[in-house]
PDB file of N, CA, C and O in Angstrom:
ATOM      1  N   SER A 925       4.291  -0.395  -4.932  1.00 90.00           N
ATOM      2  CA  SER A 925       4.626  -0.296  -3.626  1.00 90.00           C
ATOM      3  C   SER A 925       4.354  -1.425  -2.616  1.00 90.00           C
ATOM      4  O   SER A 925       3.313  -2.260  -3.025  1.00 90.00           O
ATOM      5  N   PHE A 926       4.957  -2.109  -1.809  1.00 88.00           N
ATOM      6  CA  PHE A 926       4.917  -3.215  -1.111  1.00 88.00           C
ATOM      7  C   PHE A 926       5.062  -3.027   0.256  1.00 88.00           C
ATOM      8  O   PHE A 926       5.821  -2.148   0.738  1.00 88.00           O
ATOM      9  N   GLN A 927       4.902  -4.037   1.255  1.00 87.00           N
ATOM     10  CA  GLN A 927       5.478  -4.084   2.705  1.00 87.00           C
ATOM     11  C   GLN A 927       5.647  -5.332   2.924  1.00 87.00           C
ATOM     12  O   GLN A 927       4.978  -6.370   2.739  1.00 87.00           O
ATOM     13  N   ILE A 928       6.840  -5.574   3.687  1.00 89.00           N
ATOM     14  CA  ILE A 928       7.226  -6.995   4.283  1.00 89.00           C
ATOM     15  C   ILE A 928       6.460  -6.858   5.594  1.00 89.00           C
ATOM     16  O   ILE A 928       6.783  -6.095   6.668  1.00 89.00           O
ATOM     17  N   LEU A 929       5.515  -8.000   5.728  1.00 86.00           N
ATOM     18  CA  LEU A 929       4.773  -8.258   6.623  1.00 86.00           C
ATOM     19  C   LEU A 929       5.211  -9.334   7.949  1.00 86.00           C
ATOM     20  O   LEU A 929       5.012  -9.182   9.117  1.00 86.00           O
ATOM     21  N   GLY A 930       6.047 -10.310   7.257  1.00 89.00           N
ATOM     22  CA  GLY A 930       6.643 -11.223   8.163  1.00 89.00           C
ATOM     23  C   GLY A 930       7.773 -11.769   7.269  1.00 89.00           C
ATOM     24  O   GLY A 930       8.169 -11.722   6.440  1.00 89.00           O
ATOM     25  N   THR A 931       8.671 -12.093   8.377  1.00 95.00           N
ATOM     26  CA  THR A 931       9.909 -13.006   7.858  1.00 95.00           C
ATOM     27  C   THR A 931       9.776 -14.337   8.277  1.00 95.00           C
ATOM     28  O   THR A 931       9.477 -14.458   9.623  1.00 95.00           O
ATOM     29  N   GLY A 932      10.585 -15.269   7.683  1.00 96.00           N
ATOM     30  CA  GLY A 932      10.650 -16.786   8.334  1.00 96.00           C
ATOM     31  C   GLY A 932      12.166 -17.090   7.875  1.00 96.00           C
ATOM     32  O   GLY A 932      12.583 -16.853   6.829  1.00 96.00           O
ATOM     33  N   SER A 933      12.617 -18.224   8.679  1.00 97.00           N
ATOM     34  CA  SER A 933      13.575 -18.621   8.057  1.00 97.00           C
ATOM     35  C   SER A 933      13.844 -20.361   8.502  1.00 97.00           C
ATOM     36  O   SER A 933      13.046 -20.683   9.261  1.00 97.00           O
ATOM     37  N   ALA A 934      14.810 -20.929   8.130  1.00 97.00           N
ATOM     38  CA  ALA A 934      14.913 -22.440   8.444  1.00 97.00           C
ATOM     39  C   ALA A 934      16.116 -22.811   8.363  1.00 97.00           C
ATOM     40  O   ALA A 934      16.977 -22.206   7.507  1.00 97.00           O
ATOM     41  N   HIS A 935      16.799 -23.919   8.599  1.00 97.00           N
ATOM     42  CA  HIS A 935      18.163 -24.362   8.534  1.00 97.00           C
ATOM     43  C   HIS A 935      17.781 -25.871   8.648  1.00 97.00           C
ATOM     44  O   HIS A 935      16.899 -26.546   9.299  1.00 97.00           O
ATOM     45  N   PRO A 936      18.790 -26.915   7.752  1.00 97.00           N
ATOM     46  CA  PRO A 936      18.961 -27.941   7.893  1.00 97.00           C
ATOM     47  C   PRO A 936      18.949 -28.628   9.216  1.00 97.00           C
ATOM     48  O   PRO A 936      19.630 -28.008  10.245  1.00 97.00           O
ATOM     49  N   ALA A 937      18.227 -29.865   9.673  1.00 96.00           N
ATOM     50  CA  ALA A 937      18.451 -30.259  11.021  1.00 96.00           C
ATOM     51  C   ALA A 937      19.899 -30.770  11.386  1.00 96.00           C
ATOM     52  O   ALA A 937      20.565 -30.849  12.467  1.00 96.00           O
ATOM     53  N   CYS A 938      20.776 -31.150  10.369  1.00 97.00           N
ATOM     54  CA  CYS A 938      22.385 -31.750  10.497  1.00 97.00           C
ATOM     55  C   CYS A 938      23.282 -30.605  10.797  1.00 97.00           C
ATOM     56  O   CYS A 938      22.994 -29.696   9.942  1.00 97.00           O
ATOM     57  N   SER A 939      23.984 -30.630  11.884  1.00 97.00           N
ATOM     58  CA  SER A 939      24.928 -29.555  12.257  1.00 97.00           C
ATOM     59  C   SER A 939      26.263 -30.305  12.278  1.00 97.00           C
ATOM     60  O   SER A 939      26.359 -31.292  12.724  1.00 97.00           O
ATOM     61  N   GLN A 940      27.453 -29.959  11.650  1.00 97.00           N
ATOM     62  CA  GLN A 940      28.663 -30.413  11.534  1.00 97.00           C
ATOM     63  C   GLN A 940      29.527 -29.146  12.178  1.00 97.00           C
ATOM     64  O   GLN A 940      29.504 -28.149  11.713  1.00 97.00           O
ATOM     65  N   THR A 941      30.449 -29.900  12.971  1.00 97.00           N
ATOM     66  CA  THR A 941      31.310 -29.014  13.674  1.00 97.00           C
ATOM     67  C   THR A 941      32.679 -29.113  12.789  1.00 97.00           C
ATOM     68  O   THR A 941      32.886 -29.907  12.077  1.00 97.00           O
ATOM     69  N   ASN A 942      33.855 -28.248  13.295  1.00 97.00           N
ATOM     70  CA  ASN A 942      34.750 -28.144  12.519  1.00 97.00           C
ATOM     71  C   ASN A 942      35.656 -29.549  12.846  1.00 97.00           C
ATOM     72  O   ASN A 942      36.628 -29.962  11.878  1.00 97.00           O
ATOM     73  N   ASP A 943      35.502 -30.104  14.045  1.00 96.00           N
ATOM     74  CA  ASP A 943      36.002 -31.530  14.636  1.00 96.00           C
ATOM     75  C   ASP A 943      35.565 -32.490  13.427  1.00 96.00           C
ATOM     76  O   ASP A 943      36.183 -33.374  12.993  1.00 96.00           O
ATOM     77  N   ASP A 944      34.343 -32.293  13.216  1.00 96.00           N
ATOM     78  CA  ASP A 944      33.565 -33.515  12.272  1.00 96.00           C
ATOM     79  C   ASP A 944      34.268 -33.326  10.808  1.00 96.00           C
ATOM     80  O   ASP A 944      34.566 -34.201  10.060  1.00 96.00           O
ATOM     81  N   LEU A 945      34.690 -31.945  10.424  1.00 95.00           N
ATOM     82  CA  LEU A 945      35.273 -31.910   9.024  1.00 95.00           C
ATOM     83  C   LEU A 945      36.799 -32.496   9.401  1.00 95.00           C
ATOM     84  O   LEU A 945      37.279 -32.921   8.367  1.00 95.00           O
ATOM     85  N   SER A 946      37.351 -32.534  10.423  1.00 95.00           N
ATOM     86  CA  SER A 946      38.684 -32.785  10.371  1.00 95.00           C
ATOM     87  C   SER A 946      38.984 -34.432  10.508  1.00 95.00           C
ATOM     88  O   SER A 946      40.001 -34.831  10.126  1.00 95.00           O
ATOM     89  N   ALA A 947      37.858 -35.090  10.545  1.00 94.00           N
ATOM     90  CA  ALA A 947      37.653 -36.456  10.401  1.00 94.00           C
ATOM     91  C   ALA A 947      37.963 -36.953   8.968  1.00 94.00           C
ATOM     92  O   ALA A 947      38.480 -37.878   8.850  1.00 94.00           O
ATOM     93  N   PHE A 948      37.837 -36.140   7.852  1.00 94.00           N
ATOM     94  CA  PHE A 948      37.987 -36.511   6.652  1.00 94.00           C
ATOM     95  C   PHE A 948      38.787 -35.388   5.597  1.00 94.00           C
ATOM     96  O   PHE A 948      39.016 -35.484   4.379  1.00 94.00           O
ATOM     97  N   LEU A 949      39.055 -34.265   6.251  1.00 94.00           N
ATOM     98  CA  LEU A 949      39.845 -33.224   5.645  1.00 94.00           C
ATOM     99  C   LEU A 949      41.069 -33.078   6.216  1.00 94.00           C
ATOM    100  O   LEU A 949      41.150 -33.249   7.725  1.00 94.00           O
ATOM    101  N   ASP A 950      42.337 -32.394   5.894  1.00 96.00           N
ATOM    102  CA  ASP A 950      43.536 -32.510   6.299  1.00 96.00           C
ATOM    103  C   ASP A 950      43.342 -30.759   7.140  1.00 96.00           C
ATOM    104  O   ASP A 950      43.741 -29.618   6.454  1.00 96.00           O
ATOM    105  N   THR A 951      42.628 -30.832   8.166  1.00 95.00           N
ATOM    106  CA  THR A 951      42.446 -29.421   8.593  1.00 95.00           C
ATOM    107  C   THR A 951      41.917 -29.805  10.293  1.00 95.00           C
ATOM    108  O   THR A 951      41.982 -30.846  10.802  1.00 95.00           O
ATOM    109  N   SER A 952      41.839 -28.543  10.833  1.00 96.00           N
ATOM    110  CA  SER A 952      41.721 -28.688  12.534  1.00 96.00           C
ATOM    111  C   SER A 952      40.752 -27.512  12.708  1.00 96.00           C
ATOM    112  O   SER A 952      40.524 -26.398  12.112  1.00 96.00           O
ATOM    113  N   ASP A 953      39.823 -27.681  13.996  1.00 96.00           N
ATOM    114  CA  ASP A 953      39.122 -26.635  14.671  1.00 96.00           C
ATOM    115  C   ASP A 953      39.854 -25.309  14.530  1.00 96.00           C
ATOM    116  O   ASP A 953      39.181 -24.288  14.214  1.00 96.00           O
ATOM    117  N   GLU A 954      41.080 -25.323  15.017  1.00 96.00           N
ATOM    118  CA  GLU A 954      41.526 -24.190  15.309  1.00 96.00           C
ATOM    119  C   GLU A 954      42.070 -23.257  14.121  1.00 96.00           C
ATOM    120  O   GLU A 954      41.759 -22.245  13.960  1.00 96.00           O
ATOM    121  N   TRP A 955      42.719 -24.496  12.926  1.00 96.00           N
ATOM    122  CA  TRP A 955      43.045 -23.618  11.757  1.00 96.00           C
ATOM    123  C   TRP A 955      41.539 -22.912  11.047  1.00 96.00           C
ATOM    124  O   TRP A 955      41.437 -21.680  10.621  1.00 96.00           O
ATOM    125  N   ILE A 956      40.326 -23.868  11.199  1.00 96.00           N
ATOM    126  CA  ILE A 956      39.241 -23.005  10.480  1.00 96.00           C
ATOM    127  C   ILE A 956      38.817 -21.817  11.380  1.00 96.00           C
ATOM    128  O   ILE A 956      38.229 -20.776  10.777  1.00 96.00           O
ATOM    129  N   SER A 957      38.491 -22.150  12.658  1.00 97.00           N
ATOM    130  CA  SER A 957      37.942 -21.064  13.542  1.00 97.00           C
ATOM    131  C   SER A 957      38.808 -19.688  13.551  1.00 97.00           C
ATOM    132  O   SER A 957      38.363 -18.567  13.565  1.00 97.00           O
ATOM    133  N   THR A 958      40.429 -19.800  13.623  1.00 97.00           N
ATOM    134  CA  THR A 958      40.928 -18.708  13.504  1.00 97.00           C
ATOM    135  C   THR A 958      41.200 -17.981  12.113  1.00 97.00           C
ATOM    136  O   THR A 958      40.859 -16.697  12.363  1.00 97.00           O
ATOM    137  N   ARG A 959      40.938 -18.602  11.372  1.00 97.00           N
ATOM    138  CA  ARG A 959      40.563 -17.783  10.049  1.00 97.00           C
ATOM    139  C   ARG A 959      39.323 -17.260   9.446  1.00 97.00           C
ATOM    140  O   ARG A 959      39.230 -16.504   8.940  1.00 97.00           O
ATOM    141  N   THR A 960      38.109 -17.836   9.887  1.00 97.00           N
ATOM    142  CA  THR A 960      37.003 -17.611   9.638  1.00 97.00           C
ATOM    143  C   THR A 960      35.882 -17.051  10.910  1.00 97.00           C
ATOM    144  O   THR A 960      34.979 -16.686  10.386  1.00 97.00           O
ATOM    145  N   GLY A 961      36.204 -17.882  11.939  1.00 97.00           N
ATOM    146  CA  GLY A 961      35.459 -17.450  12.937  1.00 97.00           C
ATOM    147  C   GLY A 961      34.116 -18.630  13.081  1.00 97.00           C
ATOM    148  O   GLY A 961      33.466 -18.530  13.891  1.00 97.00           O
ATOM    149  N   ILE A 962      34.395 -19.410  12.159  1.00 97.00           N
ATOM    150  CA  ILE A 962      33.103 -20.529  12.010  1.00 97.00           C
ATOM    151  C   ILE A 962      33.508 -21.470  12.881  1.00 97.00           C
ATOM    152  O   ILE A 962      34.669 -22.217  12.834  1.00 97.00           O
ATOM    153  N   LYS A 963      32.608 -22.101  13.892  1.00 97.00           N
ATOM    154  CA  LYS A 963      32.541 -23.183  14.653  1.00 97.00           C
ATOM    155  C   LYS A 963      31.737 -24.509  14.010  1.00 97.00           C
ATOM    156  O   LYS A 963      32.296 -25.594  14.352  1.00 97.00           O
ATOM    157  N   SER A 964      30.852 -23.934  13.686  1.00 97.00           N
ATOM    158  CA  SER A 964      29.811 -25.377  12.807  1.00 97.00           C
ATOM    159  C   SER A 964      28.936 -24.555  11.824  1.00 97.00           C
ATOM    160  O   SER A 964      28.777 -23.451  11.354  1.00 97.00           O
ATOM    161  N   ARG A 965      28.671 -25.545  11.096  1.00 97.00           N
ATOM    162  CA  ARG A 965      27.621 -25.167  10.009  1.00 97.00           C
ATOM    163  C   ARG A 965      26.648 -26.275   9.514  1.00 97.00           C
ATOM    164  O   ARG A 965      26.846 -27.131  10.092  1.00 97.00           O
ATOM    165  N   TYR A 966      25.435 -25.713   9.013  1.00 97.00           N
ATOM    166  CA  TYR A 966      24.348 -26.826   8.801  1.00 97.00           C
ATOM    167  C   TYR A 966      24.340 -27.200   7.758  1.00 97.00           C
ATOM    168  O   TYR A 966      25.060 -26.853   6.856  1.00 97.00           O
ATOM    169  N   VAL A 967      24.128 -28.629   7.369  1.00 96.00           N
ATOM    170  CA  VAL A 967      24.470 -29.391   6.125  1.00 96.00           C
ATOM    171  C   VAL A 967      23.132 -29.952   5.895  1.00 96.00           C
ATOM    172  O   VAL A 967      22.544 -30.791   7.015  1.00 96.00           O
ATOM    173  N   CYS A 968      22.685 -29.858   4.451  1.00 96.00           N
ATOM    174  CA  CYS A 968      21.473 -30.619   4.371  1.00 96.00           C
ATOM    175  C   CYS A 968      21.740 -32.238   3.902  1.00 96.00           C
ATOM    176  O   CYS A 968      22.750 -32.673   3.284  1.00 96.00           O
ATOM    177  N   THR A 969      21.125 -33.060   4.501  1.00 96.00           N
ATOM    178  CA  THR A 969      21.375 -34.328   4.514  1.00 96.00           C
ATOM    179  C   THR A 969      20.103 -34.931   3.817  1.00 96.00           C
ATOM    180  O   THR A 969      20.332 -35.490   2.915  1.00 96.00           O
ATOM    181  N   THR A 970      19.035 -34.871   4.436  1.00 95.00           N
ATOM    182  CA  THR A 970      17.865 -35.127   3.680  1.00 95.00           C
ATOM    183  C   THR A 970      16.822 -34.082   3.212  1.00 95.00           C
ATOM    184  O   THR A 970      15.885 -34.484   2.216  1.00 95.00           O
ATOM    185  N   GLU A 971      17.081 -33.014   3.744  1.00 96.00           N
ATOM    186  CA  GLU A 971      16.456 -31.905   3.302  1.00 96.00           C
ATOM    187  C   GLU A 971      16.695 -31.373   1.592  1.00 96.00           C
ATOM    188  O   GLU A 971      17.950 -31.573   1.604  1.00 96.00           O
ATOM    189  N   THR A 972      15.904 -31.002   1.041  1.00 97.00           N
ATOM    190  CA  THR A 972      16.022 -29.976  -0.192  1.00 97.00           C
ATOM    191  C   THR A 972      15.719 -28.511   0.254  1.00 97.00           C
ATOM    192  O   THR A 972      15.202 -28.193   1.113  1.00 97.00           O
ATOM    193  N   ILE A 973      16.344 -27.875  -0.748  1.00 96.00           N
ATOM    194  CA  ILE A 973      16.128 -26.433  -0.551  1.00 96.00           C
ATOM    195  C   ILE A 973      14.863 -25.975  -0.562  1.00 96.00           C
ATOM    196  O   ILE A 973      14.409 -25.086   0.136  1.00 96.00           O
ATOM    197  N   SER A 974      13.993 -26.738  -1.393  1.00 97.00           N
ATOM    198  CA  SER A 974      12.636 -26.192  -1.449  1.00 97.00           C
ATOM    199  C   SER A 974      11.860 -27.024  -0.260  1.00 97.00           C
ATOM    200  O   SER A 974      11.128 -25.987   0.168  1.00 97.00           O
ATOM    201  N   ASP A 975      12.441 -27.937   0.741  1.00 97.00           N
ATOM    202  CA  ASP A 975      11.869 -28.123   1.941  1.00 97.00           C
ATOM    203  C   ASP A 975      12.082 -26.919   2.950  1.00 97.00           C
ATOM    204  O   ASP A 975      11.063 -26.328   3.585  1.00 97.00           O
ATOM    205  N   LEU A 976      13.579 -26.273   2.955  1.00 98.00           N
ATOM    206  CA  LEU A 976      13.540 -25.206   3.623  1.00 98.00           C
ATOM    207  C   LEU A 976      12.814 -24.101   3.159  1.00 98.00           C
ATOM    208  O   LEU A 976      12.659 -23.258   4.172  1.00 98.00           O
ATOM    209  N   ALA A 977      12.798 -23.706   1.886  1.00 98.00           N
ATOM    210  CA  ALA A 977      11.813 -22.694   1.505  1.00 98.00           C
ATOM    211  C   ALA A 977      10.574 -22.657   2.107  1.00 98.00           C
ATOM    212  O   ALA A 977       9.878 -21.709   2.850  1.00 98.00           O
ATOM    213  N   VAL A 978      10.062 -24.016   1.997  1.00 97.00           N
ATOM    214  CA  VAL A 978       8.362 -24.020   2.529  1.00 97.00           C
ATOM    215  C   VAL A 978       8.490 -23.885   3.998  1.00 97.00           C
ATOM    216  O   VAL A 978       7.488 -23.108   4.781  1.00 97.00           O
ATOM    217  N   GLU A 979       9.361 -24.252   4.609  1.00 96.00           N
ATOM    218  CA  GLU A 979       9.456 -24.242   6.228  1.00 96.00           C
ATOM    219  C   GLU A 979       9.380 -22.505   6.520  1.00 96.00           C
ATOM    220  O   GLU A 979       9.019 -22.077   7.485  1.00 96.00           O
ATOM    221  N   ALA A 980      10.299 -21.819   5.922  1.00 97.00           N
ATOM    222  CA  ALA A 980      10.693 -20.504   6.253  1.00 97.00           C
ATOM    223  C   ALA A 980       9.071 -19.691   5.506  1.00 97.00           C
ATOM    224  O   ALA A 980       9.018 -18.575   6.327  1.00 97.00           O
ATOM    225  N   GLY A 981       8.989 -20.321   4.730  1.00 95.00           N
ATOM    226  CA  GLY A 981       7.447 -19.387   4.264  1.00 95.00           C
ATOM    227  C   GLY A 981       6.459 -19.600   5.307  1.00 95.00           C
ATOM    228  O   GLY A 981       5.916 -18.711   5.847  1.00 95.00           O
ATOM    229  N   ARG A 982       6.260 -20.849   5.914  1.00 94.00           N
ATOM    230  CA  ARG A 982       5.238 -20.998   6.745  1.00 94.00           C
ATOM    231  C   ARG A 982       5.504 -20.154   7.900  1.00 94.00           C
ATOM    232  O   ARG A 982       4.553 -19.879   8.392  1.00 94.00           O
ATOM    233  N   ALA A 983       6.939 -20.199   8.398  1.00 95.00           N
ATOM    234  CA  ALA A 983       7.138 -19.194   9.541  1.00 95.00           C
ATOM    235  C   ALA A 983       6.721 -17.693   9.431  1.00 95.00           C
ATOM    236  O   ALA A 983       5.999 -17.425  10.278  1.00 95.00           O
ATOM    237  N   ALA A 984       6.937 -17.186   8.287  1.00 94.00           N
ATOM    238  CA  ALA A 984       6.623 -15.937   7.867  1.00 94.00           C
ATOM    239  C   ALA A 984       5.144 -15.775   7.949  1.00 94.00           C
ATOM    240  O   ALA A 984       4.610 -14.584   8.345  1.00 94.00           O
ATOM    241  N   LEU A 985       4.468 -16.874   7.404  1.00 92.00           N
ATOM    242  CA  LEU A 985       2.787 -16.605   7.445  1.00 92.00           C
ATOM    243  C   LEU A 985       2.473 -16.562   8.987  1.00 92.00           C
ATOM    244  O   LEU A 985       1.401 -16.276   9.368  1.00 92.00           O
ATOM    245  N   GLU A 986       3.134 -17.364   9.733  1.00 92.00           N
ATOM    246  CA  GLU A 986       2.660 -17.539  11.321  1.00 92.00           C
ATOM    247  C   GLU A 986       3.160 -16.301  11.831  1.00 92.00           C
ATOM    248  O   GLU A 986       2.211 -15.739  12.846  1.00 92.00           O
ATOM    249  N   VAL A 987       3.932 -15.417  11.717  1.00 89.00           N
ATOM    250  CA  VAL A 987       4.259 -14.153  12.238  1.00 89.00           C
ATOM    251  C   VAL A 987       3.014 -13.179  11.741  1.00 89.00           C
ATOM    252  O   VAL A 987       2.656 -12.250  12.412  1.00 89.00           O
ATOM    253  N   ILE A 988       2.675 -13.236  10.477  1.00 88.00           N
ATOM    254  CA  ILE A 988       1.508 -12.226   9.923  1.00 88.00           C
ATOM    255  C   ILE A 988       0.411 -12.463  10.907  1.00 88.00           C
ATOM    256  O   ILE A 988      -0.190 -11.716  11.288  1.00 88.00           O
ATOM    257  N   LEU A 989       0.297 -13.859  10.963  1.00 85.00           N
ATOM    258  CA  LEU A 989      -1.066 -14.376  11.500  1.00 85.00           C
ATOM    259  C   LEU A 989      -1.306 -14.034  12.882  1.00 85.00           C
ATOM    260  O   LEU A 989      -2.112 -13.442  13.544  1.00 85.00           O
ATOM    261  N   VAL A 990      -0.010 -13.963  13.657  1.00 79.00           N
ATOM    262  CA  VAL A 990       0.072 -13.592  15.108  1.00 79.00           C
ATOM    263  C   VAL A 990       0.077 -12.057  15.149  1.00 79.00           C
ATOM    264  O   VAL A 990      -0.665 -11.667  16.252  1.00 79.00           O
ATOM    265  N   PHE A 991       0.461 -11.492  14.330  1.00 72.00           N
ATOM    266  CA  PHE A 991       0.605  -9.913  14.556  1.00 72.00           C
ATOM    267  C   PHE A 991      -0.753  -9.516  14.102  1.00 72.00           C
ATOM    268  O   PHE A 991      -1.483  -8.455  14.834  1.00 72.00           O
ATOM    269  N   ASP A 992      -1.485 -10.161  13.136  1.00 70.00           N
ATOM    270  CA  ASP A 992      -2.845  -9.842  12.903  1.00 70.00           C
ATOM    271  C   ASP A 992      -3.892  -9.863  13.892  1.00 70.00           C
ATOM    272  O   ASP A 992      -4.824  -9.090  14.235  1.00 70.00           O
ATOM    273  N   ALA A 993      -3.651 -11.017  14.546  1.00 68.00           N
ATOM    274  CA  ALA A 993      -4.375 -11.570  15.679  1.00 68.00           C
ATOM    275  C   ALA A 993      -4.504 -10.436  16.826  1.00 68.00           C
ATOM    276  O   ALA A 993      -5.336 -10.205  17.085  1.00 68.00           O
ATOM    277  N   TYR A 994      -3.353  -9.721  16.964  1.00 67.00           N
ATOM    278  CA  TYR A 994      -3.471  -8.723  18.114  1.00 67.00           C
ATOM    279  C   TYR A 994      -3.115  -7.184  17.556  1.00 67.00           C
ATOM    280  O   TYR A 994      -3.066  -6.487  18.204  1.00 67.00           O
ATOM    281  N   LYS A 995      -3.486  -7.218  16.280  1.00 65.00           N
ATOM    282  CA  LYS A 995      -3.528  -5.812  15.524  1.00 65.00           C
ATOM    283  C   LYS A 995      -2.312  -5.036  15.510  1.00 65.00           C
ATOM    284  O   LYS A 995      -2.415  -4.016  15.874  1.00 65.00           O
ATOM    285  N   VAL A 996      -1.183  -5.830  15.831  1.00 53.00           N
ATOM    286  CA  VAL A 996       0.036  -4.938  15.839  1.00 53.00           C
ATOM    287  C   VAL A 996       0.541  -4.789  14.233  1.00 53.00           C
ATOM    288  O   VAL A 996       0.769  -5.840  13.620  1.00 53.00           O
ATOM    289  N   LYS A 997       0.765  -3.748  13.965  1.00 50.00           N
ATOM    290  CA  LYS A 997       1.024  -3.311  12.702  1.00 50.00           C
ATOM    291  C   LYS A 997       2.154  -2.242  12.794  1.00 50.00           C
ATOM    292  O   LYS A 997       2.126  -1.425  13.484  1.00 50.00           O
TER     293      LYS A 997
END
């Protein structure tokens, strides 16, 4: 048996819009957004998946520490 005490998330710093993609792909913001609903996405440029995992893990630990400090369980 186990308990999830906290969760964390992280995303890359760089965000690309559909217009950014249109600069080098034969597409448009309208074409992408009407079919997928996506307007922008995060793209790893300097970060690795390990960097993001460490950041998310630290965020989860922060949640646990804050909840524990206030005895919220």
